[in-house]
């Protein structure tokens, strides 16, 4: 075959005939074994020119001192169109990313941007961009997967409908949150992800994801710890409840019989005997109060304490408390007053617990007030709320201790040599009872200047159980 000179026909730089001719000529002249060259030509389809991309491969064959060129032409139009689309999409994705480049590069959440080449085919989701955190989180290097389809990168996701979901986000423009995405057949905590999928312009979809394995493990550990603690608490409450019942029976006889002895119904006692028996009686009563408080407290903690709601006049409760507390107040020459801003207020609450709240506050007020002081119970009402306070002129409480007072067993002076008797459960119970009524309690106090405990509850409480 004659040698051919490379030259154009002058009509068009991309003239297909020239491409073929020049390829053949190139192979002859350079002696290159295989030479490939892409070209383009327009063919008429329905009277309109349609571009066709082709790839010319020229192969030099030598036989009997003769050189021949084998010419192969492939139609690569579809491949070219796909490549063009990918290129366009990557430019668009690049533009979108540039706006948030800083965040995209530095955030610790993984970001993938997929382009849906064909709106009707979720297999055409192609990864166009990925941030550094993405490869840190998945362990899959970005350079290995960029340009690949989602199915090629993570084939296992199809059975979890993930590609379908991403395509749906592109089509509907609605974001989606996918919790607990994981790989493998079984749920493996090591691979748990939280994924947010959101639509981006130009048929792109953004996927922000994070490995939440550690968080999940912590949550599960916390849940486990909570269940164990609840279990332990239940066991403790049951133990306290059982023990209290067992202790109450012998205590009742200790108190009853020492009461009988002290009345001298069975013979007179000398001074020492009287002193010791009254010690037994006082200690017995103290122990009984502690047991009763403990029982109440464990009942509340176990959620077994119920409110029995009824309508009652507060004045009656105040009178009862006054009557009960008067001997104690008189013994210490403490003035016991009350002030109410409306006439005979009526409320709906658990009258027994209401009385117990007031009793605990007033007996504390008397206990922690020195000889000759004063204690005042007061009531203020609005249409919906009743506010009750117990004010004393006693020893007061340092600001450092005020927020701890309502914790069970807390006592400002907890030493063995403390001056005031007590269980440390009174205020904890008061706090729980007030809470059960949908209210709250607080203290205003200054050391040496007395204390005021105030609680507020609704005038007509409706919840029947705690
Ligand atoms: P206790 O049985 O010890 O009185 P409480 O729970 O009723 O238990 O009270 C807890 C602690 O709060 C008391 O030990 C005391 O230190 C302090 N406290 C309670 N009421 C008063 C008050 N009116 N004045 C001063 N301190 C008080």
Short mmCIF file of C-alpha atoms and ligand atoms in Angstrom, two decimals, residues 364-365 367-368 392 395-397 405 410-413 421-428 451 453, ligand 1:
data_model
loop_
_atom_site.label_atom_id
_atom_site.label_comp_id
_atom_site.label_asym_id
_atom_site.label_seq_id
_atom_site.Cartn_x
_atom_site.Cartn_y
_atom_site.Cartn_z
CA UNK A 364 -39.36 21.29 112.33
CA UNK A 365 -40.04 25.01 112.86
CA UNK A 367 -37.74 22.03 116.87
CA UNK A 368 -35.23 24.44 115.32
CA UNK A 392 -40.01 30.57 112.18
CA UNK A 395 -31.59 29.04 113.97
CA UNK A 396 -31.82 29.43 110.17
CA UNK A 397 -30.00 27.45 107.49
CA UNK A 405 -32.41 19.71 102.69
CA UNK A 410 -29.91 14.88 104.93
CA UNK A 411 -29.39 16.79 108.17
CA UNK A 412 -27.42 20.02 108.49
CA UNK A 413 -25.91 18.72 111.70
CA UNK A 421 -33.36 14.67 117.18
CA UNK A 422 -34.61 13.63 113.79
CA UNK A 423 -34.59 11.11 110.95
CA UNK A 424 -33.67 13.32 108.01
CA UNK A 425 -36.68 11.98 106.12
CA UNK A 426 -39.30 14.60 107.02
CA UNK A 427 -38.48 17.16 104.31
CA UNK A 428 -37.83 14.47 101.70
CA UNK A 451 -36.47 30.13 107.99
CA UNK A 453 -40.62 27.06 103.97
P1 LIG B 1 -35.16 15.89 110.58
O1 LIG B 1 -35.90 14.69 110.99
O2 LIG B 1 -33.69 15.83 110.84
O3 LIG B 1 -35.79 17.16 111.03
P2 LIG B 1 -35.95 16.82 107.98
O4 LIG B 1 -35.89 16.17 106.66
O5 LIG B 1 -37.28 17.25 108.46
O6 LIG B 1 -35.25 15.84 108.98
O7 LIG B 1 -35.00 18.06 107.95
C1 LIG B 1 -33.70 17.90 107.44
C2 LIG B 1 -32.78 18.94 108.06
O8 LIG B 1 -33.13 20.25 107.59
C3 LIG B 1 -32.84 19.03 109.54
O9 LIG B 1 -32.05 18.05 110.17
C4 LIG B 1 -32.34 20.44 109.79
O10 LIG B 1 -30.91 20.44 109.72
C5 LIG B 1 -32.85 21.21 108.57
N1 LIG B 1 -34.12 21.93 108.87
C6 LIG B 1 -35.35 21.55 108.56
N2 LIG B 1 -36.27 22.48 108.96
C7 LIG B 1 -35.56 23.46 109.57
C8 LIG B 1 -35.92 24.72 110.18
N3 LIG B 1 -37.18 25.15 110.26
N4 LIG B 1 -34.91 25.48 110.65
C9 LIG B 1 -33.62 25.10 110.57
N5 LIG B 1 -33.22 23.92 110.02
C10 LIG B 1 -34.18 23.12 109.50
#
